[in-house]
Every structure is written in C-alpha cells, then in structure tokens.
CSV table of N, CA, C and O in Angstrom, one decimal:
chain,number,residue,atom,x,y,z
A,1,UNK,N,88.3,100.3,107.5
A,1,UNK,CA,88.0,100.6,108.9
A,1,UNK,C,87.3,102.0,108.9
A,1,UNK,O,87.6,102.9,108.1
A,2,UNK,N,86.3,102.1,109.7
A,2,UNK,CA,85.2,103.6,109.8
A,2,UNK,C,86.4,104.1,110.7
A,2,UNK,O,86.3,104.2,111.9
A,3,UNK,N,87.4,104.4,110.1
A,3,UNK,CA,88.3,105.7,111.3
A,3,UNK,C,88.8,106.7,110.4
A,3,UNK,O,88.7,106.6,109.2
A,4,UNK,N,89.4,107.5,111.0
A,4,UNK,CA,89.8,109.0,110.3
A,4,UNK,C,91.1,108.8,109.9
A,4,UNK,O,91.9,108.7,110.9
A,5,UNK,N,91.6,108.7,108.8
A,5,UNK,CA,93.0,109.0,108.1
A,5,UNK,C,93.7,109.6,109.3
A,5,UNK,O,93.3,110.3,110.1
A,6,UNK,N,95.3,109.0,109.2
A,6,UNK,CA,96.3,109.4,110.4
A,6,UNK,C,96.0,109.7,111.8
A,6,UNK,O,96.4,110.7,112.4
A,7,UNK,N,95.0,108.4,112.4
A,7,UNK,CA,94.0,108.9,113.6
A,7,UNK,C,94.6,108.2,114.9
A,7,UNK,O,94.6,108.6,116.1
A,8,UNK,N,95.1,107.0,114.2
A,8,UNK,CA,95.7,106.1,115.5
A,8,UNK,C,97.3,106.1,116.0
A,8,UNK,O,98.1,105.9,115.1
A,9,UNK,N,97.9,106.4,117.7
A,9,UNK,CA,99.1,106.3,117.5
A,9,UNK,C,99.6,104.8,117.3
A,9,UNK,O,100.6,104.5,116.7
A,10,UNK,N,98.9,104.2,117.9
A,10,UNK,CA,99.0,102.3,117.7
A,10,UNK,C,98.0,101.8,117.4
A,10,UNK,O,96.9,102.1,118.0
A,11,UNK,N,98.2,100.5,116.2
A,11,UNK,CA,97.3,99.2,115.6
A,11,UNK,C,97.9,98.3,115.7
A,11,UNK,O,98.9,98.1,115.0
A,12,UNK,N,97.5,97.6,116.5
A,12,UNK,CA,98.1,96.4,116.7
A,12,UNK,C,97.5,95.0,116.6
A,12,UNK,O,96.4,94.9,117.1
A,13,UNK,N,98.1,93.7,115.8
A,13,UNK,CA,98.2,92.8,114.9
A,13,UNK,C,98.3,91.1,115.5
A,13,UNK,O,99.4,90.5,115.2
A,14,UNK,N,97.8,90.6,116.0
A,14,UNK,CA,98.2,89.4,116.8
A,14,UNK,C,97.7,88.3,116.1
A,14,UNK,O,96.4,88.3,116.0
A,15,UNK,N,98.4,87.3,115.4
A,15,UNK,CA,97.4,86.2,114.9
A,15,UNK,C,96.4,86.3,113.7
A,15,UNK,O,95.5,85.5,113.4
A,16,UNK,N,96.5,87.2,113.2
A,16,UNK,CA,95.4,87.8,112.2
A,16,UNK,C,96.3,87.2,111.0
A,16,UNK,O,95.7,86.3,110.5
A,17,UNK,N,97.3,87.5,110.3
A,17,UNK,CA,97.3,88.3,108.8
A,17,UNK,C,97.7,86.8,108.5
A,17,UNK,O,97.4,86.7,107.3
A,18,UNK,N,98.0,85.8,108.9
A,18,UNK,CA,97.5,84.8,108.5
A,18,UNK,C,96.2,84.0,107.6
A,18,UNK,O,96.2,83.2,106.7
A,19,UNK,N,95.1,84.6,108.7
A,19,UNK,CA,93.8,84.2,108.0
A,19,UNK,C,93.3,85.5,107.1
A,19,UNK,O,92.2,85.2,106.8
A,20,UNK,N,93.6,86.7,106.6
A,20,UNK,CA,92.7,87.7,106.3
A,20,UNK,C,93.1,87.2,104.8
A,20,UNK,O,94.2,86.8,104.3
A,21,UNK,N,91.6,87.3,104.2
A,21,UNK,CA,91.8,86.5,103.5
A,21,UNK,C,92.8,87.8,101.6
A,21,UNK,O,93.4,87.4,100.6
A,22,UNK,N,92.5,88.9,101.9
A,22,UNK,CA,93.9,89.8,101.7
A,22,UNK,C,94.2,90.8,102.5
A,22,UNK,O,93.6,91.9,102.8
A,23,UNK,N,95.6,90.0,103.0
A,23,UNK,CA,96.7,90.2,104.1
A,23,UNK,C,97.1,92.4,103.9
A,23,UNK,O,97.1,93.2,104.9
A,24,UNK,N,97.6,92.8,102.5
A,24,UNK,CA,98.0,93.4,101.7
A,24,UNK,C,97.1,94.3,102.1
A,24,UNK,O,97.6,95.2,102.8
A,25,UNK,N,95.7,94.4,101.8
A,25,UNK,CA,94.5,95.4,101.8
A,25,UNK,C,94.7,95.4,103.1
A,25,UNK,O,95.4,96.4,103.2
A,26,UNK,N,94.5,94.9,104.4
A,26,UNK,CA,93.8,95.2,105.3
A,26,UNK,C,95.1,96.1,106.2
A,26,UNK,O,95.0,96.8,107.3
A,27,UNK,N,96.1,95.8,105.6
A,27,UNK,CA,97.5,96.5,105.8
A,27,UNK,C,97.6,97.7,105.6
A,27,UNK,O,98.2,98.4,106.4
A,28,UNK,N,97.1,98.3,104.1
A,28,UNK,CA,97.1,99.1,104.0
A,28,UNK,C,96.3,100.0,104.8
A,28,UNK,O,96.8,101.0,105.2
A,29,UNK,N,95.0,99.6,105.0
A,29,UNK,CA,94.4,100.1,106.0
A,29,UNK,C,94.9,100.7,106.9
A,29,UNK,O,94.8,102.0,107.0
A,30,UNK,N,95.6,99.9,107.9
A,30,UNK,CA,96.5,99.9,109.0
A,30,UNK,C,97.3,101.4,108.6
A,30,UNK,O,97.0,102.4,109.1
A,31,UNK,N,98.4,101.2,107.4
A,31,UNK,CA,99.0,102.2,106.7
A,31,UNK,C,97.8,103.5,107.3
A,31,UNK,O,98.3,104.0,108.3
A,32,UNK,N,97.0,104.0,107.0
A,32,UNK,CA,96.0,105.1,106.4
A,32,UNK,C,95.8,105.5,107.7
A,32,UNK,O,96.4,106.6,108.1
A,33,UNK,N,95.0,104.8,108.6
A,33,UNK,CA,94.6,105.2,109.9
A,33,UNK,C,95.9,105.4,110.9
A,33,UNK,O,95.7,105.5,112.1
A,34,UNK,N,97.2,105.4,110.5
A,34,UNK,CA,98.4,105.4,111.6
A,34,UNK,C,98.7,107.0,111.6
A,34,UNK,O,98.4,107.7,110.6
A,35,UNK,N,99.1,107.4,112.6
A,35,UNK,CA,99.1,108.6,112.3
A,35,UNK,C,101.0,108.7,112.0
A,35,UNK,O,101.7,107.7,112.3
A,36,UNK,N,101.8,110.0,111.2
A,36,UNK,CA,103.0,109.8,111.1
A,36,UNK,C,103.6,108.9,111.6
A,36,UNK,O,104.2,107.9,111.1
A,37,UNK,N,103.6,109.4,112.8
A,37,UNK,CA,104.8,108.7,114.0
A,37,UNK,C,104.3,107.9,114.4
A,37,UNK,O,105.0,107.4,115.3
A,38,UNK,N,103.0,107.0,114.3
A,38,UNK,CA,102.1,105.9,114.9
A,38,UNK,C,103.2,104.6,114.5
A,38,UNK,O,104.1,104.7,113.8
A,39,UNK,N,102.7,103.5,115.2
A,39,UNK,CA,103.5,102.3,115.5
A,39,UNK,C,102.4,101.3,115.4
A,39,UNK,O,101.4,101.0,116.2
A,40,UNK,N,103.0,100.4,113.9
A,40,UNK,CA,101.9,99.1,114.4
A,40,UNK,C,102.9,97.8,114.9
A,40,UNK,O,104.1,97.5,114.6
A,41,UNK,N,102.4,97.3,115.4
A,41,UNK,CA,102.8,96.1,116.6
A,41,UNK,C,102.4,95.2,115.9
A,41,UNK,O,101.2,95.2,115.5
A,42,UNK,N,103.2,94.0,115.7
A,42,UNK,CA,102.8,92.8,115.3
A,42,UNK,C,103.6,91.2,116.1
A,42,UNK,O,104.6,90.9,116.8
A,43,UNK,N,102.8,90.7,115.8
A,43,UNK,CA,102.9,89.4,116.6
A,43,UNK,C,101.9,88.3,115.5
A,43,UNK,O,100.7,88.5,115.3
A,44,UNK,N,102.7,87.3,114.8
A,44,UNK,CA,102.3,87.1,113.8
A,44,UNK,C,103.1,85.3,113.2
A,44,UNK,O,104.2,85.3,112.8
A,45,UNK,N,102.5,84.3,113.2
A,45,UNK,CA,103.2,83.2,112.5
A,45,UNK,C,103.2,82.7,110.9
A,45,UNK,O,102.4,82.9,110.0
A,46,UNK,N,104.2,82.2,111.0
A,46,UNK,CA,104.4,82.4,109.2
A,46,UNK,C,105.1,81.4,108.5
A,46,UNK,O,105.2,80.2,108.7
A,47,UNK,N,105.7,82.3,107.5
A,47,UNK,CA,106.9,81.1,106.8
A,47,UNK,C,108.3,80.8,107.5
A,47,UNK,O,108.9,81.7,108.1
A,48,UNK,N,108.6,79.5,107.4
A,48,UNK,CA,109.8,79.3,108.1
A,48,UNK,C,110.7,79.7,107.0
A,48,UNK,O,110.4,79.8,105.8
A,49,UNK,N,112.4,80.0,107.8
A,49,UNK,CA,113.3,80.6,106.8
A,49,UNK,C,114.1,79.4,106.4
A,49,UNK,O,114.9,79.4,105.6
A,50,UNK,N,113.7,78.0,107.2
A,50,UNK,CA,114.3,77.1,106.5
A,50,UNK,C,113.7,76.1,105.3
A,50,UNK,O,113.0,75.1,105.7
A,51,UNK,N,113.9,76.3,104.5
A,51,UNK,CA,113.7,75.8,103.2
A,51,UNK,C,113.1,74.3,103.3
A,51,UNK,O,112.5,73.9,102.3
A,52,UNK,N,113.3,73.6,104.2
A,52,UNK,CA,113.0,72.0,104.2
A,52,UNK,C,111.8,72.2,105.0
A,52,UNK,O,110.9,71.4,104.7
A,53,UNK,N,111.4,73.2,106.3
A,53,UNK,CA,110.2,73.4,106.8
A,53,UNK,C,109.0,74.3,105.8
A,53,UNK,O,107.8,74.2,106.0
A,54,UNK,N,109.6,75.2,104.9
A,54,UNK,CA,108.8,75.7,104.5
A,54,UNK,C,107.9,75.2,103.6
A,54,UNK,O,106.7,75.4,103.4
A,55,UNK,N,109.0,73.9,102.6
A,55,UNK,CA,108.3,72.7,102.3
A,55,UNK,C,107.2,72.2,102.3
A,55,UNK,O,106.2,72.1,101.5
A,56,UNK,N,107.7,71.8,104.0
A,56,UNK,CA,106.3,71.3,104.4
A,56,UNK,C,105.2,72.3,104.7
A,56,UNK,O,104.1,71.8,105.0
A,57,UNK,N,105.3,73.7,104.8
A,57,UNK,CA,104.2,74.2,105.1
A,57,UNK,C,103.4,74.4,104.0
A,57,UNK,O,102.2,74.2,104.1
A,58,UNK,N,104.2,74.9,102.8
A,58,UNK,CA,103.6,74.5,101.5
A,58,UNK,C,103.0,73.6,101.5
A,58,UNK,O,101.7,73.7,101.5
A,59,UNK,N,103.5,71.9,101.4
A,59,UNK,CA,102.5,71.0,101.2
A,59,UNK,C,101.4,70.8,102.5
A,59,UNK,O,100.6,69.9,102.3
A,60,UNK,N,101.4,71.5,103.9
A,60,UNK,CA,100.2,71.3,104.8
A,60,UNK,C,99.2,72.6,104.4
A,60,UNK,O,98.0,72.4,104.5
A,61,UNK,N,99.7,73.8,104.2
A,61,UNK,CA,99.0,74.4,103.9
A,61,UNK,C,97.4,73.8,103.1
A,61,UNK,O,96.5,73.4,103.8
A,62,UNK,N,97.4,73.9,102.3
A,62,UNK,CA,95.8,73.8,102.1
A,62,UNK,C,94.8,72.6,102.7
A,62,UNK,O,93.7,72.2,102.6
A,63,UNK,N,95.7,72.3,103.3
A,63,UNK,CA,95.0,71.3,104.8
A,63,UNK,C,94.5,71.9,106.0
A,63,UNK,O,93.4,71.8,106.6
A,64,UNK,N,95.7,72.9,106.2
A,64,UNK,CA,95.9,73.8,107.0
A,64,UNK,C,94.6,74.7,106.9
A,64,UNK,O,93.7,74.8,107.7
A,65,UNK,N,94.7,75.5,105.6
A,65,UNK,CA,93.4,76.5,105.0
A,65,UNK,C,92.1,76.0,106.3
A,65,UNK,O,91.6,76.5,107.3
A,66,UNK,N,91.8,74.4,105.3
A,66,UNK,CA,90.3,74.1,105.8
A,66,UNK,C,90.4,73.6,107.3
A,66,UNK,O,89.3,73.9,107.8
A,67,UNK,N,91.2,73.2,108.0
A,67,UNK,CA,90.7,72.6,109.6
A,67,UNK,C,90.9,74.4,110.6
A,67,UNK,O,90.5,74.6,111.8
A,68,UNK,N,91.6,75.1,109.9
A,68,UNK,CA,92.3,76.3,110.3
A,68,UNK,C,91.7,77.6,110.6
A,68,UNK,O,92.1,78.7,111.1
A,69,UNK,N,90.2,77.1,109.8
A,69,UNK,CA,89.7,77.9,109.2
A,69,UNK,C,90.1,79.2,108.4
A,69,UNK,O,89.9,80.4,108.8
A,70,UNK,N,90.7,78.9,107.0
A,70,UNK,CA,91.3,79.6,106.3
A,70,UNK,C,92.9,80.3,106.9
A,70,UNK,O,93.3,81.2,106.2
A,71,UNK,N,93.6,80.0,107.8
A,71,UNK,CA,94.6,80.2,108.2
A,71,UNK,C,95.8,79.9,107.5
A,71,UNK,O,95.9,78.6,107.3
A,72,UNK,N,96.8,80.7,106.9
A,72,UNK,CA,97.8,79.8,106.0
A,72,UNK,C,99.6,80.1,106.6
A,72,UNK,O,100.1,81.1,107.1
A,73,UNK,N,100.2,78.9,106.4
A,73,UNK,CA,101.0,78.6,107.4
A,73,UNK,C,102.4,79.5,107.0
A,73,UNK,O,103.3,79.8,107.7
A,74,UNK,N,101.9,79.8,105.3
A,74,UNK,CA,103.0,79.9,104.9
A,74,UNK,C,103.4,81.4,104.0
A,74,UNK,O,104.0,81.7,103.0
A,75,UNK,N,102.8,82.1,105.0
A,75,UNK,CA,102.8,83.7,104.6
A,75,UNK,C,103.8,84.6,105.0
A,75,UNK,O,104.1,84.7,106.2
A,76,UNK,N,104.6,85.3,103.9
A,76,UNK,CA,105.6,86.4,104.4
A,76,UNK,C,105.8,86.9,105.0
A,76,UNK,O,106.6,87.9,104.7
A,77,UNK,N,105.4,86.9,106.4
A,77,UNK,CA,104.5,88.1,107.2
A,77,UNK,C,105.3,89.5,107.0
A,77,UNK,O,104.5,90.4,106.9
A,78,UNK,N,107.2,90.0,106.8
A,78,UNK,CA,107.8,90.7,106.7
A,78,UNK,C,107.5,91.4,105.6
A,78,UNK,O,107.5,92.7,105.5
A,79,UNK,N,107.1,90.5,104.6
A,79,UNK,CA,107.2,90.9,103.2
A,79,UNK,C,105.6,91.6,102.9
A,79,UNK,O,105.4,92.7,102.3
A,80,UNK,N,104.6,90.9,103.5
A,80,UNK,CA,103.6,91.1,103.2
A,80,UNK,C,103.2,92.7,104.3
A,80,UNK,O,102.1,93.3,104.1
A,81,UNK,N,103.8,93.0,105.1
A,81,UNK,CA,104.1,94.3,105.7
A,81,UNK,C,104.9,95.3,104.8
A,81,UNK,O,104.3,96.4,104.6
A,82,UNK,N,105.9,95.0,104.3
A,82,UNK,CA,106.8,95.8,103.5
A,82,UNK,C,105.5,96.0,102.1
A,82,UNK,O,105.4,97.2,101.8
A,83,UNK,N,104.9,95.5,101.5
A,83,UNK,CA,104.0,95.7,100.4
A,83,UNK,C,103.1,96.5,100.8
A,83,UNK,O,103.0,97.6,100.2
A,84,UNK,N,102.5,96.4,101.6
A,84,UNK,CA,101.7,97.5,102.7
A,84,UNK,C,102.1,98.9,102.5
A,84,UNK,O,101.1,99.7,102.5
A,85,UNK,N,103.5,99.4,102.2
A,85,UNK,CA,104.0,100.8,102.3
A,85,UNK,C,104.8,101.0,104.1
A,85,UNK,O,105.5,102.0,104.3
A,86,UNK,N,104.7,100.1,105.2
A,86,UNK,CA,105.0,100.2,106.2
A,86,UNK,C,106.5,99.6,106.2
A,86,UNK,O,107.1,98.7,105.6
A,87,UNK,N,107.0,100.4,107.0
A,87,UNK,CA,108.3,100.6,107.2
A,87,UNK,C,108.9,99.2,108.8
A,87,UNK,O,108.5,99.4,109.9
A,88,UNK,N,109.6,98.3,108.5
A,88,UNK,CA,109.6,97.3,109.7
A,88,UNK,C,110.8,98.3,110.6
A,88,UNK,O,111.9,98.6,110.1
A,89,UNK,N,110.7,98.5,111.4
A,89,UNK,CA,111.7,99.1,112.6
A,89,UNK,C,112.7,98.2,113.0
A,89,UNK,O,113.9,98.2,113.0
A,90,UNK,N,111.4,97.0,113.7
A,90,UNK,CA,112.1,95.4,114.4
A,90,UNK,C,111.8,94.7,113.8
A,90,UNK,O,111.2,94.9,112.8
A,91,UNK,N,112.1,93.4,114.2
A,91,UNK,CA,111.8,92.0,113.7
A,91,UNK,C,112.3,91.2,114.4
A,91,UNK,O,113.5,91.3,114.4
A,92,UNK,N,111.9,90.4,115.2
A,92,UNK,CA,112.6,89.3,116.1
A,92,UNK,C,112.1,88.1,115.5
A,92,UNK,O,110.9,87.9,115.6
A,93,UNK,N,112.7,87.2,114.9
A,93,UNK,CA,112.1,85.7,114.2
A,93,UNK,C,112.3,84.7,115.3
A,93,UNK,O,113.4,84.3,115.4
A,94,UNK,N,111.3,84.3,116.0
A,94,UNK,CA,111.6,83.0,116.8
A,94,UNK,C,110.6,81.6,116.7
A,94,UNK,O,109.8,81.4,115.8
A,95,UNK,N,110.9,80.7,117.5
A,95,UNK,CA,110.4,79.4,117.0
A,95,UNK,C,109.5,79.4,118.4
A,95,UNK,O,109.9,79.6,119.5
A,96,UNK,N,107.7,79.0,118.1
A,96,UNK,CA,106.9,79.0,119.7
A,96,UNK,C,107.8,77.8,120.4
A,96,UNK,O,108.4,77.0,119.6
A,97,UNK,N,107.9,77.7,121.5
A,97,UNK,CA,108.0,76.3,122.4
A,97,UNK,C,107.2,75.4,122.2
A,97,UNK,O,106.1,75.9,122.3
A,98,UNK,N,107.1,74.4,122.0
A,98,UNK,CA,106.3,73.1,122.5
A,98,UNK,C,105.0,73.4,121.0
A,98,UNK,O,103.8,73.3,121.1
A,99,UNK,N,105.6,73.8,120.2
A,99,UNK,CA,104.6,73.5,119.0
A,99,UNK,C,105.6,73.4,117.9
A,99,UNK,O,106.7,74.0,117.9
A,100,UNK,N,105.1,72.5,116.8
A,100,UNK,CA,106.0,72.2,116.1
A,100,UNK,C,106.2,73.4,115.1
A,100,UNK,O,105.5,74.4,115.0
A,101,UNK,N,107.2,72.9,114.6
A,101,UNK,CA,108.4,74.4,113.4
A,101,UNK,C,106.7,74.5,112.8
A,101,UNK,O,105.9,75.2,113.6
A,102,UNK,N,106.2,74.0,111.5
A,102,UNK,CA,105.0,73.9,110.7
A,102,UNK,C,104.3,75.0,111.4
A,102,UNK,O,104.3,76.0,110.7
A,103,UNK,N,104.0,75.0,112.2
A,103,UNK,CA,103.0,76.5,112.6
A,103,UNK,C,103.5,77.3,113.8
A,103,UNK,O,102.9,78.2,114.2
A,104,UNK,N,104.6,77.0,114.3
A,104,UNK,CA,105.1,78.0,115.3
A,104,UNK,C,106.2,78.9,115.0
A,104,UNK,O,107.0,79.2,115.9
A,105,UNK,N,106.5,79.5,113.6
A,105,UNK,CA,107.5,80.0,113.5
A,105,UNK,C,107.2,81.2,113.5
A,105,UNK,O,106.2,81.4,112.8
A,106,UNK,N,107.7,82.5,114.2
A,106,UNK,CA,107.0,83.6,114.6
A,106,UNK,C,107.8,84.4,114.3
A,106,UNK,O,109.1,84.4,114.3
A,107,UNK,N,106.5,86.1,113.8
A,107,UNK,CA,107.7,87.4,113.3
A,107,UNK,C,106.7,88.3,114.6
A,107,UNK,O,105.5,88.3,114.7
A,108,UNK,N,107.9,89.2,115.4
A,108,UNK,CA,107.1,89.7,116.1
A,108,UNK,C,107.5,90.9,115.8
A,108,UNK,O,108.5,90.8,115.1
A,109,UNK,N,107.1,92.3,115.8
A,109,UNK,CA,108.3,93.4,115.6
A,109,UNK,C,107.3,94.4,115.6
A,109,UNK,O,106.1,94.3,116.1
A,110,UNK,N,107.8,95.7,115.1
A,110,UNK,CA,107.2,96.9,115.1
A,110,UNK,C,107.3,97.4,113.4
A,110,UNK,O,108.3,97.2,112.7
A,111,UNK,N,106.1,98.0,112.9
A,111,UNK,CA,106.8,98.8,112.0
A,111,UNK,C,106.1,100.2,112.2
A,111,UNK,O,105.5,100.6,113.2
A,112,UNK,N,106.5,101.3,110.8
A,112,UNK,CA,106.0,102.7,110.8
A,112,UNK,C,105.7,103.0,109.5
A,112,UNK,O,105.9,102.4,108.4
A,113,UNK,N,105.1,104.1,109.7
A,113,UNK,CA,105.0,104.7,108.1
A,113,UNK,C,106.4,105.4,107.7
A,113,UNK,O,107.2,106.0,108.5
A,114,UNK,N,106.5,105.2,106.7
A,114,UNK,CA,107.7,105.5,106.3
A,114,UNK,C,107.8,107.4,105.9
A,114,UNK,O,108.8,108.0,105.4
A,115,UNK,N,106.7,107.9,106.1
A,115,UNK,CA,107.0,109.6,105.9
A,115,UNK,C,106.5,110.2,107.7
A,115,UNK,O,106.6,111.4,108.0
C-alpha cells in the first residue's frame, strides 16, 4: 500500500482474504500501516470448524476457485491473521442465515498489533 508506516487508526477487511491471492502478504501490509493502538476489523468467510463441512470445502474448493473467481472456501481466516504478526482481540464464529455451511461460515472480530 503507498501509505506511511504506523499511519492508520483502522483497516478494515470485508470479504477479501479469501480471494487475495497471498492472504499472509497483504496482512502484513495491514500490520505496517496500523498505527500501535490501531484496530483492524474483519468480517471474513472461511473454514468450517466441523470436520465433515470442511471436507466438503476442501473437495468444492477448486470449483469454488474458478466460478468464484479465485475465492477459496477453505481458508484459516484466524490463523492466517495470527501469521500476519496481528494480535486477534475478538472472534465471533458464526454461520450466515439462508446460505449453506460450504460458504457461509463466518469469522468476524478485531485484531492489533501486538507492541
């Protein structure tokens, strides 16, 4: 991003880290431009925590990829934040309404830098 190291108090994340195609880098990013006390906001669908859905997201995933336009169903979103260097505050895991488990399983939360 063209911005100044520790510039933003909030970046915020909606729908994205699914498709980027590295989730990790563009996080870090996020990391760099936060300022100490800054807050990134995320809203974010992912891997399910049950083992028989995640299954299936695995095997829809690269289906998923191509109609999704590179979107993947089945990404850590917590984990792939925590690799980042970013510290999660919240985490609320919930399931969207009226879409199935396979792509509605949602991490919404806050994190920080951790110094």
């Amino acid at each position: 991003m063209p911005y100044n190291a520790r510039s933003f108090n909030f970046v915020v994340s909606t729908w994205t880290l699914c498709t980027i195609p590295d989730p990790v880098k563009a996080l870090l990013e996020v990391y760099r431009v936060l300022k100490p006390d800054g807050v990134f906001l995320f809203l974010e669908h992912g891997r399910s925590e049950d083992a028989k859905v995640a299954a299936w997201q695995d095997r829809f995933n690269p289906v998923q990829n191509i109609i999704g336009c590179g979107c993947n169903l089945n990404r850590k979103i917590d984990q792939i934040i925590a690799q980042a260097g970013l510290m999660i505050m919240t985490l609320d895991r919930f399931q969207m309404q009226s879409v199935p488990r396979l792509g509605g399983e949602m991490y919404r939360g806050t994190a920080t830098r951790p110094d």
